[in-house]
mmCIF file with all atom_site columns, C-alpha atoms in Angstrom:
data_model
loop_
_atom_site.group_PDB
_atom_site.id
_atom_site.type_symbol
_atom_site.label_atom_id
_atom_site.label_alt_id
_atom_site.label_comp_id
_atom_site.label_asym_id
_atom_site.label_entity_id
_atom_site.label_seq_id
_atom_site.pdbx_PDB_ins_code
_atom_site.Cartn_x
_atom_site.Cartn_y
_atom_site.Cartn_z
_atom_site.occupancy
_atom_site.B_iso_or_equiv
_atom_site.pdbx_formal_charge
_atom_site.auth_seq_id
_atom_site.auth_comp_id
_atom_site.auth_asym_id
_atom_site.auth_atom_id
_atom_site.pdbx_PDB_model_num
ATOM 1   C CA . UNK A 1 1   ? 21.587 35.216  14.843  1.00 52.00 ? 1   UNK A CA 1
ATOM 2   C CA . UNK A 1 2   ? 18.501 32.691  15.068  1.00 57.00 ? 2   UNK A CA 1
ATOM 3   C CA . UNK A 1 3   ? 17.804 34.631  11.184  1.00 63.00 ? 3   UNK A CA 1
ATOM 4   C CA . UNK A 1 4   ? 20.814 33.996  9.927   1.00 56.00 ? 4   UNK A CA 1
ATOM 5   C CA . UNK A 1 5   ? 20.569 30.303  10.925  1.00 53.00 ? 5   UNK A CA 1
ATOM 6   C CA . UNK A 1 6   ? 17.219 30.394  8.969   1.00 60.00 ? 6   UNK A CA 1
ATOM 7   C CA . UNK A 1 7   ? 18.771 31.898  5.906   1.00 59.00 ? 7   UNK A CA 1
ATOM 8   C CA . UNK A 1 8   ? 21.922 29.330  6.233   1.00 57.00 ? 8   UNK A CA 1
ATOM 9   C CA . UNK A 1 9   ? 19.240 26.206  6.456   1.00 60.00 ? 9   UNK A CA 1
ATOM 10  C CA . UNK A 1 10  ? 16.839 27.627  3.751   1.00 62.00 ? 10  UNK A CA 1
ATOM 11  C CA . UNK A 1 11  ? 20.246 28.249  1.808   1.00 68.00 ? 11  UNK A CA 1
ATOM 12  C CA . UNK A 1 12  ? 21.059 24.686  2.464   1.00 69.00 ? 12  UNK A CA 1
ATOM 13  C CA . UNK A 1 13  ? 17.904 22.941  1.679   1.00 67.00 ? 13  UNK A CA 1
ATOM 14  C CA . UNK A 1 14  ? 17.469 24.767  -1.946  1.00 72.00 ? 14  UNK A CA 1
ATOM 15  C CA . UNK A 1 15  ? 20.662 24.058  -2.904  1.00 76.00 ? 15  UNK A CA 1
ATOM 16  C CA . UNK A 1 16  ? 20.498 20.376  -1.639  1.00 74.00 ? 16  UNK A CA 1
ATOM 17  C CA . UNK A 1 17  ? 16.882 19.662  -3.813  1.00 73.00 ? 17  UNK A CA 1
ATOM 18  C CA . UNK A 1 18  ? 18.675 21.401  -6.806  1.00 78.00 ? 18  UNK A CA 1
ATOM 19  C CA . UNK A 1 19  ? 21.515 19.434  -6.743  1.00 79.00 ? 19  UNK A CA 1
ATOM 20  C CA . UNK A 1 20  ? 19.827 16.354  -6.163  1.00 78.00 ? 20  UNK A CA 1
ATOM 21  C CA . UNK A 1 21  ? 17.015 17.429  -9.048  1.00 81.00 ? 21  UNK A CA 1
ATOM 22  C CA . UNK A 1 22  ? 20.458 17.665  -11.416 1.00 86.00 ? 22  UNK A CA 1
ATOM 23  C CA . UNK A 1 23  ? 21.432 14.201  -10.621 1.00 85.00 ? 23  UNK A CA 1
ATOM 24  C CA . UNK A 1 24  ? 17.649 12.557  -11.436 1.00 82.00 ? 24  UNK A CA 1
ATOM 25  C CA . UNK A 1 25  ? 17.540 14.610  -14.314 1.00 87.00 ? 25  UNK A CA 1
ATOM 26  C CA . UNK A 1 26  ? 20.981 13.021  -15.600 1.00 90.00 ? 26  UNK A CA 1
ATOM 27  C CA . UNK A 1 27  ? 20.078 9.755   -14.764 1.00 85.00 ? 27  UNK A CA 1
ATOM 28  C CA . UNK A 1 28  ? 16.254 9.619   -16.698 1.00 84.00 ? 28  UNK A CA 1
ATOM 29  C CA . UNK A 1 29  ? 18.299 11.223  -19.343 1.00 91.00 ? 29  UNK A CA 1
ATOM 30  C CA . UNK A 1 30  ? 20.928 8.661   -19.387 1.00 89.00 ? 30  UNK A CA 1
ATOM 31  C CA . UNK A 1 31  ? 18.188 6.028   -18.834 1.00 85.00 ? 31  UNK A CA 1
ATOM 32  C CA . UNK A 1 32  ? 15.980 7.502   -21.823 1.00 86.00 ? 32  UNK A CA 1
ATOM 33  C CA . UNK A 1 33  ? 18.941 7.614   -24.312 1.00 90.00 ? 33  UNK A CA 1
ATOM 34  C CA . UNK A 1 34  ? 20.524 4.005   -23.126 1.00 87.00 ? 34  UNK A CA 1
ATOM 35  C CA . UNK A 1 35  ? 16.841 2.536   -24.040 1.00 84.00 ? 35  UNK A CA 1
ATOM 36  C CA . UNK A 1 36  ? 16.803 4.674   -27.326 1.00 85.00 ? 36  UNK A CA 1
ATOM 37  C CA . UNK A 1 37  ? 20.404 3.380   -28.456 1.00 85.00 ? 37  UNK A CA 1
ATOM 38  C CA . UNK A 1 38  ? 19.081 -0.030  -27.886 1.00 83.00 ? 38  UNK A CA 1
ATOM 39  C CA . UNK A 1 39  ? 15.637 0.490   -29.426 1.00 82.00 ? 39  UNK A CA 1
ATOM 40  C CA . UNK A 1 40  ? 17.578 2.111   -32.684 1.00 82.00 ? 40  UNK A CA 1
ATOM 41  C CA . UNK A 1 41  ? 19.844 -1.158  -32.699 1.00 80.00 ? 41  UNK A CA 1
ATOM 42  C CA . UNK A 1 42  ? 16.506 -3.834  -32.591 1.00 79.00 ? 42  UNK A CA 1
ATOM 43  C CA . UNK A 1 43  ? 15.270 -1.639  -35.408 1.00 78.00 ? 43  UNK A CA 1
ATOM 44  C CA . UNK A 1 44  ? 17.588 -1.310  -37.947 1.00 79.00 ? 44  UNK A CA 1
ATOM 45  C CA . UNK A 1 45  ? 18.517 -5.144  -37.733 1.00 72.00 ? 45  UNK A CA 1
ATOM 46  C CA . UNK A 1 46  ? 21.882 -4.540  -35.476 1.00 65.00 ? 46  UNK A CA 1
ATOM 47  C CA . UNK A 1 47  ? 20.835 -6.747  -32.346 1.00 61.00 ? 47  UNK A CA 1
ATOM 48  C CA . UNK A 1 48  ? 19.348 -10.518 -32.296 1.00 59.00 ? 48  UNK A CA 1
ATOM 49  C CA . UNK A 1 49  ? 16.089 -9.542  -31.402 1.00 60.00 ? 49  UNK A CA 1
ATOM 50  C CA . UNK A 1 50  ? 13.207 -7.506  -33.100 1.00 68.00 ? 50  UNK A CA 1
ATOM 51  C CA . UNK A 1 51  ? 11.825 -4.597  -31.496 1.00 70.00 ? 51  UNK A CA 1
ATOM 52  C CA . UNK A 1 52  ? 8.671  -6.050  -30.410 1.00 72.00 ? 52  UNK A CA 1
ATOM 53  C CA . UNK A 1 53  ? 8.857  -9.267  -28.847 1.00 72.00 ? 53  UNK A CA 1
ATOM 54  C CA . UNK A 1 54  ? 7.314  -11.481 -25.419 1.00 72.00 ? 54  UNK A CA 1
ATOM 55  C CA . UNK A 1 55  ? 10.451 -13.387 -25.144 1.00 73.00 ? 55  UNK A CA 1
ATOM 56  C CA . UNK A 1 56  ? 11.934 -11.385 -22.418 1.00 70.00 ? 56  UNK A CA 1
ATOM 57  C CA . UNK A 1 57  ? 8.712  -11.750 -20.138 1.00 71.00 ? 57  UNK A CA 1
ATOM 58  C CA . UNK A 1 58  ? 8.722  -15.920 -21.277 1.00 72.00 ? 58  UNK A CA 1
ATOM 59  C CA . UNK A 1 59  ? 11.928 -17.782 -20.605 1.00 67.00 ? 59  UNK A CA 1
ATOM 60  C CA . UNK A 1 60  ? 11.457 -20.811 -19.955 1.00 64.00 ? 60  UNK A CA 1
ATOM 61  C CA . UNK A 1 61  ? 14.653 -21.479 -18.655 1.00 70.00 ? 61  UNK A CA 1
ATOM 62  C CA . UNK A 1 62  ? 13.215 -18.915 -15.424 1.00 70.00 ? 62  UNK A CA 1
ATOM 63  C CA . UNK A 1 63  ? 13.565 -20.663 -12.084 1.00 74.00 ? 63  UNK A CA 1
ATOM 64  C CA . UNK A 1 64  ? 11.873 -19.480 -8.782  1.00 77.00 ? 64  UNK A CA 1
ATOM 65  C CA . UNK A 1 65  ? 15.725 -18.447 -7.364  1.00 78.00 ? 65  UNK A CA 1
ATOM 66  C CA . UNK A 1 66  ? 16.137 -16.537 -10.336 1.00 73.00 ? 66  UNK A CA 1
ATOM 67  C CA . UNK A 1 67  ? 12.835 -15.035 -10.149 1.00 74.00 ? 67  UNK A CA 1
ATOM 68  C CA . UNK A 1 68  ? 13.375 -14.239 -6.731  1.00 79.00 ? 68  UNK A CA 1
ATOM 69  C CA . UNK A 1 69  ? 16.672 -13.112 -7.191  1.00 77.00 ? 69  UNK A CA 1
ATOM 70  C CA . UNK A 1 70  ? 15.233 -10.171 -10.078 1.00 74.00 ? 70  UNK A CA 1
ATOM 71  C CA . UNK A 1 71  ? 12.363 -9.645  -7.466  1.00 76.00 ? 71  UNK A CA 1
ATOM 72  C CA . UNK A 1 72  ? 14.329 -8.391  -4.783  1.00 77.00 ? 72  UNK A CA 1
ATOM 73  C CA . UNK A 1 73  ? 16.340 -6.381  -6.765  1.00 75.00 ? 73  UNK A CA 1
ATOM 74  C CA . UNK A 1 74  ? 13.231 -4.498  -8.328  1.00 72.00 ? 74  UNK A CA 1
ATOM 75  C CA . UNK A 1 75  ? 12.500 -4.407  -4.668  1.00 73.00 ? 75  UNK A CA 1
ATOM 76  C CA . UNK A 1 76  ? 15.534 -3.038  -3.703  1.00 72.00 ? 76  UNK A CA 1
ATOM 77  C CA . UNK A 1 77  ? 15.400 -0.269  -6.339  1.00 68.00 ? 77  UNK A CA 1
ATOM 78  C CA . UNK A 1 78  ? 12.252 1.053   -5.193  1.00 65.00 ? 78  UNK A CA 1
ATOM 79  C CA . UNK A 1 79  ? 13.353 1.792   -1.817  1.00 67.00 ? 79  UNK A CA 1
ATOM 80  C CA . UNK A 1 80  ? 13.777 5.401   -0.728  1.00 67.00 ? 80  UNK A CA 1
ATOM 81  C CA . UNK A 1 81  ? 10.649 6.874   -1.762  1.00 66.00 ? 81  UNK A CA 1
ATOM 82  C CA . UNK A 1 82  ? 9.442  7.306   1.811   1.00 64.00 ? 82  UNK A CA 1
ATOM 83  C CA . UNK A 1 83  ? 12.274 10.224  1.680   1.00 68.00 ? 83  UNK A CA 1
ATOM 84  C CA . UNK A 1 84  ? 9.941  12.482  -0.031  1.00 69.00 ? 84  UNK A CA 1
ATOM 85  C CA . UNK A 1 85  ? 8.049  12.738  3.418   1.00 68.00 ? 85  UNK A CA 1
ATOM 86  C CA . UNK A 1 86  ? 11.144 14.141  5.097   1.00 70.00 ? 86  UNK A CA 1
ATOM 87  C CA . UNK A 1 87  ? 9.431  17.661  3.914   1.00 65.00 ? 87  UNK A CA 1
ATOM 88  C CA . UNK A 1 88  ? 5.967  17.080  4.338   1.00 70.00 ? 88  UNK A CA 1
ATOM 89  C CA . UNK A 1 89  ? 5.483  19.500  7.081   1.00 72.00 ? 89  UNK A CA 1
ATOM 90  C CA . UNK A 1 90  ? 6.415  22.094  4.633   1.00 74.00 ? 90  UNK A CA 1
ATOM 91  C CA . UNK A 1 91  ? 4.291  20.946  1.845   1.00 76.00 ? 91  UNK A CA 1
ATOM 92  C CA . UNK A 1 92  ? 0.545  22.470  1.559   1.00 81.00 ? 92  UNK A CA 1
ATOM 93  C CA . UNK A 1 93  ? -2.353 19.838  1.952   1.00 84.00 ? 93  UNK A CA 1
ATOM 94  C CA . UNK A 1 94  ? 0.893  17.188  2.495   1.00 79.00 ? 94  UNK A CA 1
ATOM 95  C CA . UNK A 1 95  ? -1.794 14.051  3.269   1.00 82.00 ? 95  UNK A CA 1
ATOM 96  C CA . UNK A 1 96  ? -2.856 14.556  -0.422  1.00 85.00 ? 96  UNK A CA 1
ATOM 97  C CA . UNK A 1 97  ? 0.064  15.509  -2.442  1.00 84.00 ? 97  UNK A CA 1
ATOM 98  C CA . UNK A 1 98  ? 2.831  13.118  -0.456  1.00 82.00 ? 98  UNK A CA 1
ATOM 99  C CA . UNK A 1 99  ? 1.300  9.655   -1.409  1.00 83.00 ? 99  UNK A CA 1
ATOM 100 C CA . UNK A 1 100 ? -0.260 11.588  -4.882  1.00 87.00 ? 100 UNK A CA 1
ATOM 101 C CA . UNK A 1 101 ? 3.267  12.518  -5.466  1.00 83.00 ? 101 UNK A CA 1
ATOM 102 C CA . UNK A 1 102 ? 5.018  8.641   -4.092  1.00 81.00 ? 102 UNK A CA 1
ATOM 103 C CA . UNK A 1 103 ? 2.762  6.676   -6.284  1.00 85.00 ? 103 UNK A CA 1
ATOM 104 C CA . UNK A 1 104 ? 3.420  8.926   -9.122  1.00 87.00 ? 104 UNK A CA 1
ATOM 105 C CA . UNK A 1 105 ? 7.061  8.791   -8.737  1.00 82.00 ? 105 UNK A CA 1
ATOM 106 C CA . UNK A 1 106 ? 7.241  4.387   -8.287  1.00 81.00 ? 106 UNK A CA 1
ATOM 107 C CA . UNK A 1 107 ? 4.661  4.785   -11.798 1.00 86.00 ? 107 UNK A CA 1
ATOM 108 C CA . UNK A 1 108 ? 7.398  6.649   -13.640 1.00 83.00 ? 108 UNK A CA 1
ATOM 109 C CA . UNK A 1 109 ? 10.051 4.776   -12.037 1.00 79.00 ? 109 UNK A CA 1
ATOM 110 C CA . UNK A 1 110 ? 8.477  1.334   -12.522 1.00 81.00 ? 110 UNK A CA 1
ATOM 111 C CA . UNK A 1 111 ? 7.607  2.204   -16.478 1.00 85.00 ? 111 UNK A CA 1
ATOM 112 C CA . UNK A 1 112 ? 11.316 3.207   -16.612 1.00 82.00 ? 112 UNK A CA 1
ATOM 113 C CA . UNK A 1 113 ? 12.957 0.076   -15.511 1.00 80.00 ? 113 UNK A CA 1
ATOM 114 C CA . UNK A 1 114 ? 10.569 -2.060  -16.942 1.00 82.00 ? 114 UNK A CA 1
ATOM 115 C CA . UNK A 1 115 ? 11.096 -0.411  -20.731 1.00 84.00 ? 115 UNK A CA 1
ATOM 116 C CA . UNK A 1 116 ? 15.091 -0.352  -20.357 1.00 83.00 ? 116 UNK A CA 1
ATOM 117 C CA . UNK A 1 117 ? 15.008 -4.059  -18.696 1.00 80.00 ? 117 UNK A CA 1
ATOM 118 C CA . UNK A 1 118 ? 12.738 -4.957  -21.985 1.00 82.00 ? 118 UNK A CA 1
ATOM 119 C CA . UNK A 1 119 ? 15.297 -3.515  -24.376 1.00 81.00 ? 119 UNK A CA 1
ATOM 120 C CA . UNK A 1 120 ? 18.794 -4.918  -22.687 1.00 80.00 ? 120 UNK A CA 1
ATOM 121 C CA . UNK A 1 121 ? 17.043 -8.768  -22.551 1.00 79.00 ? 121 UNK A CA 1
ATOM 122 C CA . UNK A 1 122 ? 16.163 -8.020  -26.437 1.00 79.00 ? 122 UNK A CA 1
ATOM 123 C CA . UNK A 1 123 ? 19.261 -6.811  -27.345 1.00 78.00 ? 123 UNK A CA 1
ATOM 124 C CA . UNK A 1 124 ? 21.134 -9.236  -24.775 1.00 75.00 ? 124 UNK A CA 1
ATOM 125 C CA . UNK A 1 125 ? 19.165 -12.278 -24.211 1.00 72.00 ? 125 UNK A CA 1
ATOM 126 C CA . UNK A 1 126 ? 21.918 -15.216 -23.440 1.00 68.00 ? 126 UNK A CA 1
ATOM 127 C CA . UNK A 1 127 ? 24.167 -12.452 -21.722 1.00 68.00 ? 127 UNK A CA 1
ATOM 128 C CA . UNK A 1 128 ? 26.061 -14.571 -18.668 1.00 69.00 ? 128 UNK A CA 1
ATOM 129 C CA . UNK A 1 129 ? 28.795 -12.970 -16.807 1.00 66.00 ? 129 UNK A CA 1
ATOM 130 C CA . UNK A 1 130 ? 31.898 -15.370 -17.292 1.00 73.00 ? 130 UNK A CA 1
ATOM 131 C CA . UNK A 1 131 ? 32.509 -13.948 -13.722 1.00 73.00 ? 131 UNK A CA 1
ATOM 132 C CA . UNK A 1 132 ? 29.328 -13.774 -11.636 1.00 67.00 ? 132 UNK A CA 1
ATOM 133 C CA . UNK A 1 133 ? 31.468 -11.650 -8.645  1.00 68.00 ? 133 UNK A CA 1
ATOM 134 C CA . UNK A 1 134 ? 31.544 -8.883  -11.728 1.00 65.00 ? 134 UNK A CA 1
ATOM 135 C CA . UNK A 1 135 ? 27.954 -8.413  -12.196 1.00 59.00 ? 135 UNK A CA 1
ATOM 136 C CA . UNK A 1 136 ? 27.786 -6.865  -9.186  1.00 54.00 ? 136 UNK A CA 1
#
């Protein structure tokens, strides 16, 4: 009995990290081709801005409660890292590869967000919600 309750949670566990590996993968792709559409559209002329620009890191129209407004939502987004130590007693040499592997993971993350935040403000830069209840 106690075996097949080992089999049932092994069982459980693989198909849990390969289901949740499918979803990551879909969202970097979805990520990587959103940033691509928007890259092709600043290149060939489509969108307002050119493809290499420091606008979207220099408004001058930025106020702290807007600033601290994006801040807390980059915040925000980098929550739930600290779930890649629910495993760690299974993981071999786990005090080196955990925070190896966490730092790794908020580097790829933060390059992510900070290429496809780039591309929407240059393809988007006055976008206001006429609603601001919708932008939620």
């Amino acid at each position: 009995m106690i075996c097949l309750l080992s089999v049932i949670a092994i069982i459980g566990v693989n198909s849990s990290a390969n289901i949740s590996s499918l979803f990551v993968s879909l969202h970097i792709i979805f990520i990587i081709g959103f940033t691509g559409f928007l890259a092709y559209a600043l290149f060939t002329g489509e969108k307002a801005g050119s493809l290499v620009s420091p606008e979207p890191f220099l408004h001058v129209d930025l106020s702290l409660p807007i600033a601290l407004a994006g801040a807390s939502i980059v915040v925000f987004s980098f929550l739930g890292f600290d779930t890649m130590t629910t495993l760690s007693e299974k993981t071999k040499k786990a005090t080196k590869t955990i925070p190896k592997a966490i730092f790794i993971m908020i580097g790829i993350v933060g390059v992510l967000h900070v290429t496809m935040s780039y591309f929407i403000e240059l393809s988007f830069p006055a976008f206001t919600f006429q609603n601001p209840d919708s932008a939620h």
